Short mmCIF file of C-alpha atoms in Angstrom, two decimals:
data_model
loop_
_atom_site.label_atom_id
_atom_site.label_comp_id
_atom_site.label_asym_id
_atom_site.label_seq_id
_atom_site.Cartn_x
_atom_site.Cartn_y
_atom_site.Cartn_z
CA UNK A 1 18.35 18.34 9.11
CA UNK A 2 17.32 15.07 7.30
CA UNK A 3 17.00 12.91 10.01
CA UNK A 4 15.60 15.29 12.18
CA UNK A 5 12.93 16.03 9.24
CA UNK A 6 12.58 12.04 9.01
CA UNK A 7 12.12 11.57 12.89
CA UNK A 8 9.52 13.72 13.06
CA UNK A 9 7.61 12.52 10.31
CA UNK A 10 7.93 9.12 12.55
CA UNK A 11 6.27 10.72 15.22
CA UNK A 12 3.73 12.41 13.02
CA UNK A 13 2.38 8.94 11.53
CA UNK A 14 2.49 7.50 15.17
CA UNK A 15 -0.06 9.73 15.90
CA UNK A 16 -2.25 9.83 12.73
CA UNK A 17 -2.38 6.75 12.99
CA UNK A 18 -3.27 5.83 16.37
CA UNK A 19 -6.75 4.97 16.25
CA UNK A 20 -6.38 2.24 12.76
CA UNK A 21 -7.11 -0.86 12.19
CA UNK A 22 -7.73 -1.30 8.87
CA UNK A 23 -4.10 -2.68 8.50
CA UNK A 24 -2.65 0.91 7.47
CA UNK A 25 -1.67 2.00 10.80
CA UNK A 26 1.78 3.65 11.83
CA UNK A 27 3.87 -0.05 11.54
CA UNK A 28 2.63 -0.34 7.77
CA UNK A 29 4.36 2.72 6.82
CA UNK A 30 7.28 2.06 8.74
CA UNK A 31 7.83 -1.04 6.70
CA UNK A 32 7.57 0.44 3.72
CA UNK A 33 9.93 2.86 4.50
CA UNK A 34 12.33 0.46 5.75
CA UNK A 35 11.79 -1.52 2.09
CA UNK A 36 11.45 1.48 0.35
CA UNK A 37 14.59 2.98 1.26
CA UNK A 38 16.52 -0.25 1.02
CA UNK A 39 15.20 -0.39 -2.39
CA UNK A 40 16.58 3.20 -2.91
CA UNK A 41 20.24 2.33 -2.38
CA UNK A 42 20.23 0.02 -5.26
CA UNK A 43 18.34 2.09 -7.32
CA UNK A 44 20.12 4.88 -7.01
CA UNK A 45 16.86 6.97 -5.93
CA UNK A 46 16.80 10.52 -4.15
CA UNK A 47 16.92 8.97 -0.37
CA UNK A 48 15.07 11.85 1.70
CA UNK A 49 12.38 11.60 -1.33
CA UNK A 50 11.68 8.15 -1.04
CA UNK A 51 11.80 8.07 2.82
CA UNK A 52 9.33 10.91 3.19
CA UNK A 53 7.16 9.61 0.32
CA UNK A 54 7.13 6.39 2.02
CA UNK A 55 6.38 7.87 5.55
CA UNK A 56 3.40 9.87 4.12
CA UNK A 57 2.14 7.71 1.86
CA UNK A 58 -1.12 7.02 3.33
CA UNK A 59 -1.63 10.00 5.49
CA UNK A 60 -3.94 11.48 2.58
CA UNK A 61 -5.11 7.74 1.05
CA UNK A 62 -8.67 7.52 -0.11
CA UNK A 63 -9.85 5.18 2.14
CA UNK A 64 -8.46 6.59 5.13
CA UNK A 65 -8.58 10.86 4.44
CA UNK A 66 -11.35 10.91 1.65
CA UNK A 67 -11.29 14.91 2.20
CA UNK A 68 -8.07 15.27 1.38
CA UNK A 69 -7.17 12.79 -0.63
CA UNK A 70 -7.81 14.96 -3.62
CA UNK A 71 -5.27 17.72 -2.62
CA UNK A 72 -3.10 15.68 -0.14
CA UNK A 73 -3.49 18.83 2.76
CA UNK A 74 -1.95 16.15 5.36
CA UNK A 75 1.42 15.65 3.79
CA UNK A 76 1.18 19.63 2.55
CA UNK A 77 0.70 21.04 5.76
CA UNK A 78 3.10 18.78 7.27
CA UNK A 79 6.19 18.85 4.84
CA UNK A 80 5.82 22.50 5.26
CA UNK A 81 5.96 23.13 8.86
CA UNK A 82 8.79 20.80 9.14
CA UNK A 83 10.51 23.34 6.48
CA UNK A 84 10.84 21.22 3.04
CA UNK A 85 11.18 23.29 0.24
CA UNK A 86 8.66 23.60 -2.36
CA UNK A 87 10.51 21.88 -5.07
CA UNK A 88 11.22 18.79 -2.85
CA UNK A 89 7.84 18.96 -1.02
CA UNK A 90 6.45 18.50 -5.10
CA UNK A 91 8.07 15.73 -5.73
CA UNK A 92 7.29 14.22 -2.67
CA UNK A 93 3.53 14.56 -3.40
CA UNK A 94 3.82 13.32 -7.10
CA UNK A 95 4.78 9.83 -5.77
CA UNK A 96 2.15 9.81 -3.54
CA UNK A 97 -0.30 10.71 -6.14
CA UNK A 98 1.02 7.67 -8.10
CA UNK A 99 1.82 4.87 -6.08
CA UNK A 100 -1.53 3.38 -5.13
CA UNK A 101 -3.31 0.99 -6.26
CA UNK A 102 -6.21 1.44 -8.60
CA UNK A 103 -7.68 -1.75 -10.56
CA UNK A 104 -6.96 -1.08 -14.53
CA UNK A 105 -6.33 2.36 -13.60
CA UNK A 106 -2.54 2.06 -11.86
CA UNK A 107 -0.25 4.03 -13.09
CA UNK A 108 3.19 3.14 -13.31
CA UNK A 109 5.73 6.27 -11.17
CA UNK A 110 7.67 8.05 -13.86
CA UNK A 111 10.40 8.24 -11.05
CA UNK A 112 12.84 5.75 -9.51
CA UNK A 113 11.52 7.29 -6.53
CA UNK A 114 7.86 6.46 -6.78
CA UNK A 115 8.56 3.33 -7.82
CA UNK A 116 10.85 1.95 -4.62
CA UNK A 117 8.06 3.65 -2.75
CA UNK A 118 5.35 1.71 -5.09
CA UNK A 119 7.08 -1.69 -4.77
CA UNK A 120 7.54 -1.15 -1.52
CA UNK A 121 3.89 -0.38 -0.41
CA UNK A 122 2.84 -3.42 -2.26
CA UNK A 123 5.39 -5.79 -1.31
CA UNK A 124 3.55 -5.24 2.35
CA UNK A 125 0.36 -5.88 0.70
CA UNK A 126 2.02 -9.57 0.12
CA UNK A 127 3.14 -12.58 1.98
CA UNK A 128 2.69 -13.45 5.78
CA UNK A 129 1.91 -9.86 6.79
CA UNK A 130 -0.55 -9.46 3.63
CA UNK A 131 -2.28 -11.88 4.69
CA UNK A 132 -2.86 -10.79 7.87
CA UNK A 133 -3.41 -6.87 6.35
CA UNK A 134 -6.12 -8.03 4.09
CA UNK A 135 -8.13 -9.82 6.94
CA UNK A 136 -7.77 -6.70 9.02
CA UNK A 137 -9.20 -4.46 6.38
CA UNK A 138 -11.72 -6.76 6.13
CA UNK A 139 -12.70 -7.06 9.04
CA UNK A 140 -12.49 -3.48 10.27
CA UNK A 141 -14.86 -2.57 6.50
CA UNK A 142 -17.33 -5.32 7.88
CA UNK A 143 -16.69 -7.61 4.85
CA UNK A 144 -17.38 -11.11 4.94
CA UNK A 145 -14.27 -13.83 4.75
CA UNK A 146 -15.83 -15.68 2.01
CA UNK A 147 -18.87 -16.45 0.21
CA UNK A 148 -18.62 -18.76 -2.49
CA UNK A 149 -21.90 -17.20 -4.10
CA UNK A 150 -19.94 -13.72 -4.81
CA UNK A 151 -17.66 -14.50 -6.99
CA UNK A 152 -14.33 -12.25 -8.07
CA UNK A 153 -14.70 -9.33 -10.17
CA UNK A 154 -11.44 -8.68 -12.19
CA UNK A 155 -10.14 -5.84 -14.09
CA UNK A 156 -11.83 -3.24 -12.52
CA UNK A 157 -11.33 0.51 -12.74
CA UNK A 158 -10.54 2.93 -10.22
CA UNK A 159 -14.21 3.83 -9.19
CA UNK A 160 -15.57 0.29 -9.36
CA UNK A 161 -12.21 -0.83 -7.08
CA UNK A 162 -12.68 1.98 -4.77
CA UNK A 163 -16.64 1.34 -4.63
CA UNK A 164 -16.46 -2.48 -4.20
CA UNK A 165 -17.75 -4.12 -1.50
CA UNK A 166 -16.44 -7.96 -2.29
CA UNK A 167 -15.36 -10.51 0.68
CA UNK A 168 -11.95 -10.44 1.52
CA UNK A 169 -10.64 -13.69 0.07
CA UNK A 170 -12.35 -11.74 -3.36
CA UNK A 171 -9.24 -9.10 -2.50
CA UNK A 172 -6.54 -11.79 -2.93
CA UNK A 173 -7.97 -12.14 -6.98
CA UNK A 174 -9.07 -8.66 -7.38
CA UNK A 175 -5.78 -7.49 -6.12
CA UNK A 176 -2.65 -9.21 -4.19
CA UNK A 177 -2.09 -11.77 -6.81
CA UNK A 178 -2.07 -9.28 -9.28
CA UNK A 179 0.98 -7.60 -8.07
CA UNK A 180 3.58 -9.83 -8.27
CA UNK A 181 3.73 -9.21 -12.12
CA UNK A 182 3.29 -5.56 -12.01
CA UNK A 183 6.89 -5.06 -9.68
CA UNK A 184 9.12 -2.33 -11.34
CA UNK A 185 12.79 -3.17 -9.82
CA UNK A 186 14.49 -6.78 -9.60
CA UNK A 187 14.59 -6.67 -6.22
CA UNK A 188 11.23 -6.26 -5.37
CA UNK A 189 10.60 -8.86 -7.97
CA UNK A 190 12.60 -11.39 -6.31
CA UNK A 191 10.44 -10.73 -2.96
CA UNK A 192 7.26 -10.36 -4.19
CA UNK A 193 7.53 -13.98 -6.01
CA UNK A 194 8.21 -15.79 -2.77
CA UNK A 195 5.86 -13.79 -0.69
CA UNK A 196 3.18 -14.58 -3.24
CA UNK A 197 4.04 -18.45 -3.18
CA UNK A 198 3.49 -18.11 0.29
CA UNK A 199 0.13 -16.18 -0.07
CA UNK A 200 -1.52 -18.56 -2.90
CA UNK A 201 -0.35 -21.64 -0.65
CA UNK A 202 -2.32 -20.36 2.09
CA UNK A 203 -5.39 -19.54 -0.13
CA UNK A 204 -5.05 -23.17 -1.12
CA UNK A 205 -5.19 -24.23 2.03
CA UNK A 206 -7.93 -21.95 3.13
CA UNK A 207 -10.45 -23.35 0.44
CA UNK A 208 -9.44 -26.70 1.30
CA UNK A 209 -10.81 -26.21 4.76
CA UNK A 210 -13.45 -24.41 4.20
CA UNK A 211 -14.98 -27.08 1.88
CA UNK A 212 -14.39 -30.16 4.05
#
């Protein structure tokens, strides 16, 4: 039953998903599955938990479903016509609920679970792929690269993240570097630092060309 339950959810996010751009299509939850989960063998986390949570966790994000981002009606409806129970299908839903990020306002999971899936969904917010995800976003939102006139604006809360309209290099200060310090396992620690040596050196070199 479990991998039929996660094969389908595959299929579901293939399709939800078919249409984005923004960088949180169908192949950005797949990775965080695939980290997630690895994360959850050596953490010792509920696998079918995190893999689900993983697989869903965007379906019902803020900037993608507004509508039911509140109430997260695309994971309920489909966690229940694929059968999950109602205890499982609630803890599935409290890690979504808590692994995204929110300026001043991120919340730290209160299970191992949500927090391979949190790690996980940030660690492909980092690195190579980051990079490339952030210029997407950008893009696809209509935000400018860069403009050295609008400067950074840190420690926001939840509203002012969700409500701000910043260029996309902004993002890397507002948000990406941020995260290698707010990791909650040792291995997703040990990634993020390298991925985020990789990120600044390419915001380095950005800057460098642009002001030539």
């Amino acid at each position: 039953m479990c991998n039929n339950i996660i094969n389908n959810t595959i299929e579901y996010i293939k399709g939800f998903f078919a249409s984005d751009f923004t960088g949180h299509d169908s192949e950005h939850s797949m990775r965080v599955y695939k980290i997630a989960t690895k994360l959850a063998v050596t953490e010792g986390a509920d696998m079918l938990v995190t893999s689900l949570s993983a697989l869903l966790h965007d379906v019902d994000d803020k900037k993608i479903s507004p509508d039911t981002a509140d109430n997260l009606s695309n994971a309920r409806t489909f966690l229940s016509s694929q059968g999950v129970d109602d205890i499982t299908l609630e803890k599935i839903c409290d890690v979504i609920k808590q692994i995204s990020f929110k300026g001043k306002d991120s919340v730290v999971p209160d299970t191992i679970e949500g927090k391979c899936v949190q790690d996980a969904d940030r660690l492909d917010a980092l690195g190579a792929v980051g990079i490339a995800r952030a210029f997407a976003y950008g893009g696809a939102n209509h935000r400018v690269m860069y403009d050295p006139e609008i400067k950074p604006v840190l420690n926001m809360s939840e509203q002012e993240y969700y409500s701000a309209q910043g260029t996309t290099v902004n993002q890397f200060y507002e948000k990406l570097f941020l995260l290698k310090d707010i990791m909650n396992t040792e291995s997703a620690k040990v990634i993020a630092s390298q991925r985020d040596t990789f990120m600044r050196s390419f915001i380095d070199e950005f800057l460098n060309e642009w002001n030539m």
